[in-house]
Amino acid sequence: MGRRFIRDRSDWEKKVNFLALLGAIATILGAGSVFLLLLPPATRLNIAEELALSWIFGTGLVSVLIWTFGFVARAPFLPGLVATVCIALGLLTMKVRGRSAAPFQMLRKLRPIELFLGIVIAFEIAFIFYFSCVHTLGGDGLLNWEIKARYAYANAGVLPATYLHDAGRAASHPEYPLAIPYTELWLYFWLGDTNQFWAKTIFPLFYAAGITLLVSISSRLTGKTWPGLLASSLYFFIPQISTETGSAVVGYADFPLSVFYLTAMGNLLCACRKHDDGCNDGAFAIYAVAAAMLPWIKREGAILWLIATLCGVLVIWRRKKSPAYFLALLPGLFVIIGWHFYLSQMHAVSSSDFMPISLAALSANIHRLGPIMSMLFLEFTHIEIWSLFWPAAAFAGGFFLYRFRGVRAVMLIAAIAAPIGIYAGAYIFSSWPDYHDHVALSINRLLMHVAPLATLMISAVLAPGQTRSNQPATFPLAASGSSLNVQPLETCASIAGTRPDNVWIDRDAIRSRKPCLKLWL
Amino acid sequence: MHWHHWLRAGVRPFTCVVAIASFLALGAPAIFRSAARSSIQFAGPFHSSDSFLSFATGANNGSKRLIAFFGSLPPSNEILIVVRDDDQRSAFLGMLVAYLAWPHPVRIVDLRNGGTPGSAELETIAAVAFCRVQPPPPWRRGEWVGDSLEIVPTGKKK
């Protein structure tokens, strides 16, 4: 009888935990959806893409809200306040987007190969959820990230000042930013207790969001869906992504950071398209939000933000966009300055993984460069954990440059190569007793930051046919007075065998009274 | 169509198929091995730290025990954690003890550097945790967690 009661109670607790988890996820999605309001009405996103963006932006926003409201409120008022804001933002988004003509697109009808690959990806995501349940949090996942959520929960939702200047816990990196720990903290608020098992739930969701965004960005760039689906389905078969130390399921910030970086750079590539069918501004807005959140995910995010910002400046300059676009690059800077100001005011201790950068340190340790590059090369060819991913990426990089000559090709290659170069260079200043250990322990996780972007490049190379840097096909349209004699763009796209995103009416041609339909085949 | 056109048209899909097959052959076995290794266990709030403690010390449900033990000590007093940094398991166990010892301030001492608490310091120390390290002979026996973590309270209780 007693045993049955205990089992019933345990089942009941699981159900309550599951419902609480759904509440936490729903509020994150609600909060994140508000960023979709930044998109111009012409931007067409399908529902999966909207959910993926809402999730990643929601984690960033909710963690920022908990941190900032934490200066004036404590639990139980703090989670109530944040939940109210999340729900209000979700309702606001529904109301505003409900008024617009096309609130969102459902998924279009898939071709058999796309349907097959979609099912494979669905199974892979289910496997990632399974792996996340089976594996424990990794060492860093527990001792660097979850630790902050646990201590903040014990301190009514605010990271204790004593933790920030506790030298004994400096190894847990109190200076790391709070996006991941405070997303876990949000789950703890809903669960009513700390729980290392349920905290892992957020990481498969990042995987699902990352794969969705990879497919959608790839299909927007290449005009075809199957290359993105194929590359994404193969991404699962990289052990470093699925099961190894630091993978997507063990509670490290590296995979979420890579998803934000993919979102930022992928959308910047979309915003860089020569033809503007009204979607370029939307892509630029998504880029700006994702880039701003990079430094809030992990310390290395500041490096990725810098690279993304330089690429953004290049796009604004090359596409002759209004100088007002430069303002979109500022929020990331505010995040970096704000966080460092907070750390300095709290006198936070910092782990001493790196010595101060100086010319003297550089000249004293420059001999390390050779061994570091050698270890980097060994990592690229470590097929037990990367399979053939990096050789494939190197091949795709060369082919991509050959095929897509232009600013977009250079930008994508630079966005992959520059972080790797900077990370490798940083090891010159490692203060570990043996810098080889430092490299060996972390290089695989750092390479994960650019892996989704390299997958995007592979998918672009897989897509056959015309490149986007060539001229689009042009068809003259019959015009009677001010109205055009043309079928809906969806119909034109269907007839031409391409996506609706790839078809647009040339507005300049309308003004010159020579209307024409343009499309990428 | 000439034979070289057929060849060119066939090379690309053939290369892709070979590359994908190689990719799967190298990556998939490791992933499916990992999938087959374990099953889902709703292990509760200390899913990870219990597993690590079990690995490092052999103790089961060690997290709750340690938290209860540290909870019985004055929270403002320090926990001294003695490790050997040349033993990875000792260093990791030390960090795990620091994680569970909240809200106590902690100090991790590497035995190789000869760091041991002086008698004056012992006033502010609530307990000393020896992680895969033998306590000095004069020290009295403390609380054992598994076979390699011994925590010796300095005498003060809450």
XYZ file of C-alpha atoms in Angstrom:
679
model
C 0.000 0.000 0.000
C 2.757 2.388 1.096
C 4.859 1.489 -1.921
C 1.889 2.101 -4.218
C 1.287 5.478 -2.591
C 4.949 6.421 -3.094
C 4.801 5.328 -6.745
C 1.556 7.282 -7.283
C 3.087 10.317 -5.667
C 6.176 9.986 -7.835
C 4.021 9.718 -10.987
C 2.008 12.733 -9.894
C 5.208 14.729 -9.278
C 6.473 13.838 -12.749
C 3.216 15.051 -14.290
C 3.363 18.297 -12.332
C 7.031 18.756 -13.310
C 6.152 18.150 -16.931
C 3.333 20.703 -16.852
C 5.612 23.215 -15.123
C 8.195 22.614 -17.813
C 5.620 23.311 -20.512
C 4.696 26.538 -18.733
C 8.329 27.627 -18.620
C 8.841 26.838 -22.311
C 5.587 28.528 -23.337
C 6.507 31.753 -21.529
C 9.951 31.736 -23.148
C 8.325 31.328 -26.572
C 5.854 34.105 -25.757
C 8.607 36.496 -24.746
C 10.780 35.655 -27.743
C 7.932 36.056 -30.212
C 7.954 39.806 -29.581
C 11.083 40.107 -31.719
C 9.054 38.885 -34.697
C 7.291 42.245 -34.574
C 10.550 43.818 -35.778
C 10.114 42.027 -39.087
C 8.543 43.957 -41.968
C 5.176 42.563 -43.184
C 6.795 41.328 -46.404
C 8.984 38.907 -44.437
C 7.577 35.430 -44.857
C 8.532 32.930 -42.163
C 6.974 29.531 -41.728
C 5.650 28.486 -38.357
C 8.638 26.231 -37.560
C 11.038 29.109 -38.169
C 8.929 31.433 -36.033
C 8.962 28.944 -33.172
C 12.725 28.428 -33.490
C 13.408 32.174 -33.453
C 10.966 32.680 -30.574
C 12.803 30.032 -28.577
C 16.326 31.347 -29.015
C 15.359 34.999 -28.612
C 13.083 34.068 -25.709
C 15.925 32.471 -23.759
C 17.991 35.624 -24.256
C 15.169 37.963 -23.271
C 13.927 35.989 -20.251
C 17.452 35.697 -18.842
C 18.015 39.439 -19.315
C 14.668 40.183 -17.644
C 15.487 37.989 -14.624
C 18.902 39.630 -14.312
C 17.689 43.231 -14.618
C 14.505 42.823 -12.543
C 16.688 41.059 -9.977
C 18.144 44.471 -9.051
C 14.741 45.552 -7.703
C 12.820 42.369 -6.931
C 13.312 38.968 -5.339
C 11.418 35.675 -5.488
C 8.492 35.080 -5.333
C 7.774 38.516 -6.800
C 10.603 38.276 -9.355
C 9.359 35.210 -11.306
C 5.810 36.569 -11.164
C 6.979 39.854 -12.655
C 8.966 38.149 -15.417
C 6.084 35.765 -16.206
C 3.687 38.714 -16.481
C 6.005 40.469 -18.924
C 6.443 37.265 -20.970
C 2.700 36.671 -21.211
C 2.069 40.335 -22.055
C 4.678 40.244 -24.816
C 3.213 37.021 -26.216
C -0.300 38.494 -26.259
C 1.006 41.692 -27.833
C 2.649 39.698 -30.611
C -0.490 37.684 -31.256
C -2.600 40.830 -31.411
C -0.296 42.822 -33.680
C 0.518 39.945 -36.012
C -3.123 38.888 -36.022
C -3.933 42.211 -37.664
C -1.370 41.836 -40.424
C -2.427 40.239 -43.700
C -0.120 37.232 -43.461
C 0.604 36.415 -39.821
C 2.651 33.337 -40.674
C 2.887 30.639 -43.278
C 2.161 27.031 -42.599
C 4.725 24.585 -43.927
C 4.320 24.205 -47.665
C 3.661 20.820 -49.210
C 6.913 18.868 -49.273
C 8.315 16.778 -52.088
C 8.928 13.076 -51.315
C 12.689 13.511 -50.778
C 12.062 16.518 -48.529
C 9.416 14.592 -46.606
C 11.803 11.664 -46.141
C 14.635 13.907 -44.898
C 12.175 15.782 -42.670
C 11.132 12.518 -41.021
C 14.799 11.557 -40.549
C 15.447 14.911 -38.845
C 12.380 14.464 -36.623
C 13.777 11.102 -35.484
C 17.181 12.675 -34.866
C 15.656 15.390 -32.704
C 13.830 12.680 -30.751
C 17.194 10.930 -30.304
C 18.742 14.150 -29.013
C 15.971 14.376 -26.406
C 16.695 10.759 -25.518
C 20.448 11.409 -25.231
C 19.740 14.393 -23.028
C 17.740 12.178 -20.662
C 20.362 9.430 -20.673
C 23.465 11.578 -20.181
C 24.279 13.592 -17.103
C 25.240 17.230 -17.378
C 28.896 17.473 -18.354
C 31.523 18.662 -15.865
C 31.362 22.260 -17.091
C 27.618 22.001 -17.607
C 27.236 21.361 -13.889
C 30.160 23.247 -12.353
C 30.246 26.325 -14.620
C 26.638 26.817 -15.755
C 24.065 25.001 -13.642
C 25.908 26.117 -10.491
C 24.838 29.715 -11.165
C 21.183 28.725 -11.597
C 21.311 26.723 -8.358
C 22.925 29.481 -6.296
C 20.647 32.144 -7.758
C 17.602 29.995 -6.956
C 18.839 29.580 -3.375
C 19.223 33.370 -3.180
C 15.663 34.252 -4.289
C 16.547 34.553 -7.976
C 19.649 36.703 -7.778
C 23.219 35.500 -8.161
C 24.721 36.038 -4.684
C 27.447 38.668 -4.463
C 29.395 36.297 -2.208
C 29.573 33.812 -5.075
C 30.878 36.460 -7.467
C 33.843 37.255 -5.238
C 34.423 33.791 -3.783
C 37.992 33.001 -4.852
C 37.461 29.351 -3.896
C 34.859 29.047 -6.641
C 36.773 31.045 -9.267
C 37.218 27.828 -11.258
C 33.461 27.900 -11.924
C 33.920 31.146 -13.893
C 31.650 33.549 -11.992
C 32.365 36.050 -14.780
C 30.543 33.993 -17.440
C 27.320 35.625 -18.697
C 23.948 34.391 -17.595
C 21.792 33.438 -20.585
C 22.076 29.681 -20.071
C 22.105 29.628 -16.225
C 19.146 31.991 -16.014
C 17.169 29.971 -18.559
C 17.750 26.993 -16.263
C 16.777 29.232 -13.339
C 13.517 30.039 -15.139
C 12.779 26.306 -15.269
C 13.586 26.043 -11.558
C 11.131 28.836 -10.762
C 8.412 26.892 -12.551
C 9.409 23.545 -11.053
C 9.590 25.049 -7.565
C 12.991 23.492 -6.899
C 16.389 22.964 -8.450
C 16.630 19.876 -10.599
C 19.665 18.796 -12.586
C 17.587 16.371 -14.658
C 14.972 18.792 -15.935
C 17.540 21.568 -16.435
C 18.882 19.600 -19.399
C 15.598 19.989 -21.268
C 16.576 23.321 -22.752
C 19.490 21.900 -24.740
C 17.564 19.556 -27.079
C 15.260 22.512 -27.715
C 18.293 24.510 -28.835
C 19.196 21.607 -31.113
C 15.696 21.530 -32.620
C 15.754 25.315 -33.081
C 19.241 25.225 -34.602
C 18.326 22.537 -37.126
C 15.125 24.365 -38.088
C 17.027 27.592 -38.644
C 19.759 25.795 -40.578
C 17.193 24.333 -42.980
C 15.284 27.572 -43.420
C 18.366 29.756 -43.935
C 19.811 27.230 -46.367
C 16.588 27.105 -48.366
C 16.421 30.898 -48.503
C 20.032 31.101 -49.691
C 19.947 28.294 -52.218
C 16.292 28.429 -53.239
C 15.992 24.711 -52.578
C 14.962 22.922 -49.411
C 16.545 19.497 -49.788
C 20.230 20.548 -49.496
C 19.527 22.124 -46.107
C 17.532 19.084 -45.021
C 20.271 16.711 -46.169
C 23.088 18.661 -44.487
C 21.038 19.024 -41.281
C 20.229 15.333 -41.170
C 23.950 14.527 -41.498
C 24.833 17.038 -38.772
C 23.387 14.638 -36.193
C 25.957 12.007 -37.182
C 28.871 14.091 -35.904
C 29.620 12.530 -32.501
C 30.964 15.859 -31.213
C 27.522 17.365 -31.785
C 25.407 14.466 -30.526
C 27.185 12.538 -27.816
C 30.746 13.610 -27.044
C 32.005 15.853 -24.224
C 30.631 19.325 -24.818
C 27.969 18.093 -27.232
C 24.511 19.575 -27.637
C 23.021 17.553 -24.768
C 25.372 17.976 -21.806
C 24.520 21.479 -20.670
C 27.397 23.482 -22.137
C 26.832 26.906 -23.672
C 28.806 26.147 -26.820
C 25.971 24.618 -28.814
C 23.446 27.384 -28.003
C 26.140 29.921 -28.891
C 26.620 28.226 -32.255
C 22.867 28.464 -32.925
C 22.876 32.207 -32.235
C 25.921 32.665 -34.461
C 24.286 30.682 -37.264
C 21.138 32.793 -36.942
C 23.099 36.029 -37.022
C 25.438 35.226 -39.905
C 22.917 33.200 -41.916
C 20.425 36.052 -41.863
C 23.133 38.563 -42.664
C 23.900 36.529 -45.786
C 20.194 36.656 -46.662
C 20.130 40.419 -46.028
C 23.036 40.777 -48.419
C 21.069 39.580 -51.462
C 21.226 41.864 -54.469
C 17.502 41.798 -55.134
C 15.332 43.141 -52.352
C 11.965 41.414 -52.331
C 11.117 43.106 -49.048
C 12.697 40.312 -46.981
C 16.197 41.744 -46.695
C 15.263 44.169 -43.926
C 13.608 41.349 -42.008
C 16.720 39.209 -42.307
C 18.844 42.156 -41.148
C 16.585 42.623 -38.099
C 16.966 38.941 -37.160
C 20.731 39.260 -37.654
C 20.874 42.313 -35.367
C 18.931 40.643 -32.537
C 20.890 37.377 -32.710
C 24.230 39.212 -32.874
C 23.313 41.354 -29.851
C 22.663 38.214 -27.806
C 25.977 36.525 -28.657
C 27.995 38.126 -25.804
C 25.209 37.206 -23.374
C 25.556 33.461 -24.086
C 29.258 32.909 -23.459
C 32.430 34.958 -23.087
C 33.620 33.897 -26.560
C 30.359 35.375 -27.839
C 32.039 38.797 -27.680
C 34.536 37.608 -30.312
C 31.748 36.235 -32.482
C 29.804 39.487 -32.012
C 32.825 41.476 -33.188
C 33.133 39.350 -36.334
C 29.388 39.491 -36.995
C 29.454 43.263 -36.515
C 32.341 43.751 -38.933
C 30.461 41.670 -41.491
C 27.337 43.753 -40.798
C 29.283 46.962 -41.448
C 30.511 45.459 -44.717
C 26.943 44.654 -45.801
C 25.648 48.113 -44.899
C 28.487 49.680 -46.874
C 28.328 47.364 -49.915
C 24.540 47.422 -50.198
C 24.489 51.191 -49.625
C 21.969 50.899 -46.805
C 20.973 53.892 -44.706
C 23.454 54.863 -41.932
C 20.565 54.265 -39.519
C 21.315 50.576 -39.917
C 24.511 51.085 -37.909
C 22.289 51.632 -34.843
C 21.249 47.980 -35.094
C 24.824 46.997 -34.270
C 24.865 48.837 -30.931
C 22.788 46.568 -28.620
C 25.546 43.945 -28.576
C 28.008 46.597 -27.466
C 25.630 47.619 -24.665
C 25.449 43.978 -23.532
C 29.249 43.695 -23.405
C 29.726 47.018 -21.595
C 26.788 46.431 -19.232
C 27.993 42.991 -18.191
C 31.578 44.100 -17.627
C 30.387 47.129 -15.675
C 28.300 44.821 -13.474
C 31.252 42.486 -12.898
C 33.562 45.356 -11.992
C 30.985 46.843 -9.597
C 30.501 43.456 -7.940
C 34.283 42.910 -7.732
C 33.786 39.515 -9.350
C 36.745 37.192 -9.332
C 37.858 35.900 -12.675
C 39.513 32.606 -13.471
C 43.080 33.006 -14.651
C 42.998 30.890 -17.813
C 44.768 33.591 -19.825
C 47.580 36.005 -19.033
C 47.146 39.711 -19.883
C 47.728 40.337 -23.588
C 50.920 42.280 -24.221
C 53.742 42.383 -26.732
C 56.102 40.979 -24.109
C 53.780 38.008 -23.477
C 53.398 37.527 -27.218
C 57.122 37.451 -27.901
C 57.748 35.195 -24.906
C 55.145 32.645 -26.028
C 55.134 32.921 -29.801
C 56.907 29.551 -29.963
C 53.588 28.000 -28.970
C 52.011 28.899 -32.297
C 53.448 25.916 -34.169
C 52.293 23.280 -31.662
C 48.884 25.001 -31.380
C 48.386 24.908 -35.157
C 49.507 21.306 -35.177
C 46.930 20.420 -32.500
C 44.289 22.351 -34.416
C 45.058 20.352 -37.542
C 44.873 17.126 -35.538
C 41.462 18.211 -34.245
C 40.218 18.856 -37.787
C 41.234 15.336 -38.735
C 39.993 13.666 -35.544
C 37.442 11.509 -37.317
C 36.327 9.654 -34.171
C 34.548 12.768 -32.950
C 34.115 14.879 -36.114
C 33.724 12.138 -38.722
C 34.566 13.714 -42.100
C 32.970 17.036 -41.198
C 36.016 19.318 -41.369
C 37.544 17.792 -44.511
C 34.086 18.155 -46.095
C 33.874 21.748 -44.872
C 37.324 22.545 -46.284
C 36.365 21.079 -49.651
C 33.025 22.911 -49.577
C 34.803 26.172 -48.676
C 37.014 25.994 -51.762
C 34.110 25.051 -53.996
C 31.912 27.743 -52.447
C 34.480 30.457 -53.149
C 34.862 29.238 -56.728
C 31.130 29.078 -57.335
C 29.755 32.054 -55.375
C 32.368 34.690 -56.013
C 31.485 37.924 -54.278
C 31.037 39.573 -50.944
C 28.736 36.878 -49.576
C 31.217 34.097 -50.257
C 34.083 36.001 -48.645
C 31.897 36.918 -45.684
C 30.813 33.342 -45.012
C 34.340 31.974 -45.247
C 35.623 34.768 -42.971
C 32.830 34.147 -40.456
C 33.999 30.535 -40.172
C 37.764 31.027 -40.376
C 38.182 34.181 -38.247
C 36.854 32.747 -34.953
C 39.015 29.640 -35.405
C 42.056 31.835 -36.006
C 41.341 34.059 -33.005
C 40.695 31.099 -30.700
C 43.927 29.443 -31.823
C 45.829 32.707 -31.306
C 44.377 33.111 -27.804
C 46.114 29.935 -26.647
C 49.415 31.773 -27.057
C 48.377 33.648 -23.915
C 47.206 30.581 -21.990
C 48.308 30.678 -18.366
C 47.773 26.970 -17.767
C 50.905 25.179 -16.532
C 50.809 23.159 -19.753
C 49.069 25.003 -22.563
C 48.754 21.717 -24.500
C 46.230 20.573 -21.878
C 44.300 23.817 -22.326
C 44.119 23.344 -26.087
C 43.275 19.650 -25.848
C 40.490 20.285 -23.342
C 38.665 23.075 -25.123
C 39.434 23.199 -28.848
C 36.710 20.721 -29.818
C 34.058 22.827 -28.092
C 35.319 26.056 -29.611
C 35.126 24.556 -33.097
C 31.472 23.801 -32.408
C 30.766 27.552 -32.507
C 31.254 27.680 -36.263
C 30.151 24.126 -37.136
C 26.524 25.034 -38.044
C 27.772 27.829 -40.287
C 30.138 25.384 -41.991
C 27.150 23.047 -42.445
C 25.260 25.903 -44.072
C 28.161 26.323 -46.485
C 28.139 22.587 -47.272
C 24.403 22.739 -47.976
C 24.929 25.697 -50.317
C 27.507 23.695 -52.231
C 25.233 20.648 -52.401
C 22.547 22.664 -54.178
C 22.953 22.352 -57.925
C 22.034 24.888 -60.581
C 22.562 28.593 -61.027
C 24.329 30.572 -58.372
C 22.647 33.534 -56.777
C 25.419 35.890 -57.807
C 24.344 35.470 -61.446
C 21.437 37.401 -62.909
C 17.911 36.150 -62.171
C 15.626 35.015 -64.965
C 13.387 37.841 -66.248
C 9.964 37.528 -67.842
C 8.129 40.569 -69.246
C 4.605 41.071 -67.937
C 1.581 42.376 -69.756
C 0.223 45.541 -68.129
C -3.115 47.224 -68.609
C -3.155 50.690 -67.077
C -1.832 50.498 -63.557
C -2.650 46.814 -62.996
C -0.389 43.930 -63.837
C -1.671 40.860 -65.579
C 0.079 38.269 -63.429
C -0.821 35.218 -61.368
C -0.115 35.233 -57.617
C 3.585 34.819 -56.895
C 2.973 31.458 -55.206
C 1.448 30.158 -58.448
C 4.362 31.516 -60.512
C 6.799 29.856 -58.132
C 4.943 26.567 -58.308
C 4.939 26.652 -62.133
C 8.655 27.500 -62.193
C 9.459 24.782 -59.622
C 10.952 27.144 -57.080
C 10.003 28.684 -53.754
C 7.750 31.771 -53.468
C 10.678 33.571 -51.804
C 12.530 33.350 -55.097
C 9.932 35.159 -57.182
C 9.373 38.894 -57.173
C 8.100 41.666 -59.354
C 10.759 44.151 -60.337
C 9.509 47.451 -58.922
C 12.029 49.557 -60.867
C 10.725 47.992 -64.043
C 7.153 48.921 -63.062
C 8.206 52.561 -62.677
C 9.821 52.460 -66.104
C 6.562 51.005 -67.496
C 8.295 47.757 -68.446
C 6.996 45.441 -65.750
C 8.608 42.069 -65.456
C 8.608 39.048 -63.214
C 11.980 37.939 -61.913
C 12.857 34.651 -60.380
C 15.772 32.529 -59.292
C 15.467 29.124 -60.917
C 24.744 13.047 -75.342
C 28.430 12.103 -75.486
C 29.957 9.642 -73.051
C 31.902 12.402 -71.257
C 28.663 14.290 -70.578
C 27.245 11.149 -68.983
C 30.448 10.806 -66.994
C 30.315 14.411 -65.800
C 26.637 14.106 -64.933
C 27.325 10.936 -62.955
C 30.448 12.057 -61.097
C 28.688 14.579 -58.892
C 25.948 12.312 -57.474
C 28.421 9.430 -57.183
C 30.872 11.628 -55.214
C 28.047 12.835 -52.970
C 26.819 9.299 -52.271
C 30.350 8.072 -51.457
C 31.001 11.088 -49.210
C 27.705 10.672 -47.356
C 28.228 6.920 -46.938
C 31.755 7.499 -45.553
C 30.457 10.228 -43.266
C 27.781 7.929 -41.854
C 30.107 4.937 -41.602
C 32.536 6.942 -39.469
C 30.086 8.835 -37.263
C 27.006 6.660 -36.840
C 28.531 3.695 -34.940
C 29.776 5.927 -32.100
C 26.365 7.554 -31.801
C 24.385 4.331 -31.805
C 26.824 2.784 -29.319
C 26.099 5.729 -27.049
C 22.352 5.268 -27.538
C 22.496 1.579 -26.679
C 24.670 2.083 -23.588
C 22.076 3.472 -21.170
C 18.384 3.899 -20.602
C 16.314 6.826 -19.344
C 16.265 7.182 -15.581
C 14.329 9.953 -13.904
C 17.077 10.210 -11.332
C 15.806 13.313 -9.641
C 17.217 16.649 -8.643
C 20.813 15.425 -8.229
C 20.962 13.363 -11.401
C 24.408 14.624 -12.401
C 26.193 15.329 -9.111
C 25.153 11.920 -7.708
C 26.503 10.253 -10.795
C 29.820 12.142 -10.537
C 30.126 11.373 -6.819
C 29.431 7.730 -7.493
C 32.138 7.726 -10.164
C 34.696 9.515 -7.979
C 34.004 7.904 -4.612
C 31.686 4.954 -5.143
C 29.033 6.550 -2.906
C 25.344 6.425 -3.832
C 23.023 9.409 -3.250
C 26.053 11.347 -2.021
C 24.754 14.823 -2.896
C 21.924 14.870 -0.364
C 24.211 13.471 2.332
C 26.855 16.099 1.694
C 24.328 18.950 1.596
C 22.815 17.749 4.869
C 26.267 17.492 6.421
C 27.331 20.979 5.315
C 23.929 22.273 6.430
C 24.762 21.246 9.994
C 27.830 23.535 10.021
C 27.816 27.325 10.590
C 27.150 28.777 7.100
C 29.610 31.657 7.395
C 32.539 29.366 8.166
C 34.804 28.161 5.416
C 35.129 24.667 4.013
C 38.731 23.810 3.229
C 39.023 21.371 0.353
C 42.301 19.496 0.068
C 43.092 18.048 -3.351
C 46.004 16.863 -5.422
C 45.994 18.689 -8.725
C 48.114 15.985 -10.347
C 45.190 13.600 -9.777
C 42.372 14.710 -12.095
C 39.764 12.800 -10.147
C 40.851 14.492 -6.898
C 40.670 17.962 -8.455
C 37.245 17.242 -9.941
C 35.966 15.851 -6.647
C 37.194 19.030 -4.953
C 35.169 21.194 -7.330
C 32.123 18.989 -6.798
C 32.441 19.397 -3.021
C 32.731 23.177 -3.534
C 29.543 23.071 -5.647
C 27.607 21.240 -2.928
C 29.065 23.188 -0.003
C 27.078 26.369 -0.740
C 26.535 28.759 1.065
C 29.853 28.132 2.800
C 32.856 29.986 1.428
C 35.355 27.442 0.153
C 39.095 27.316 -0.290
C 40.709 24.683 -2.461
C 44.225 23.738 -1.395
C 46.563 21.784 -3.629
C 48.539 19.448 -1.408
C 51.506 19.553 -3.787
C 52.009 23.223 -2.934
C 52.296 22.336 0.746
C 49.163 24.297 1.675
C 47.816 23.159 5.057
C 45.681 25.171 7.485
C 47.409 26.832 10.406
C 45.917 26.622 13.902
C 44.729 30.263 13.767
C 42.914 29.592 10.500
C 41.118 26.595 11.967
C 38.966 29.055 13.938
C 37.242 30.154 10.735
C 37.107 26.735 9.111
C 33.993 24.630 9.565
C 35.367 21.451 8.044
C 38.183 20.087 5.951
C 37.340 17.854 2.980
C 40.073 15.474 1.866
C 39.465 14.494 -1.745
C 41.388 11.305 -2.539
C 43.978 12.564 -0.066
C 44.970 10.918 3.227
C 44.426 13.252 6.222
C 47.507 13.827 8.423
C 47.786 11.158 11.158
C 46.912 13.399 14.153
C 43.557 14.362 12.621
C 40.568 12.588 14.050
C 38.358 10.486 11.837
C 35.643 12.357 9.953
C 32.606 11.601 7.828
C 33.335 9.289 4.910
C 31.477 9.644 1.621
C 32.303 6.587 -0.420
C 35.858 5.361 -0.249
C 37.814 8.466 -1.197
C 36.187 11.547 0.315
C 36.608 12.239 4.009
C 35.224 15.360 5.651
C 36.548 16.270 9.063
C 34.558 18.894 10.978
C 36.641 21.200 13.142
C 34.199 20.894 15.983
C 31.715 23.739 15.521
C 28.088 22.820 14.920
C 25.227 25.163 14.171
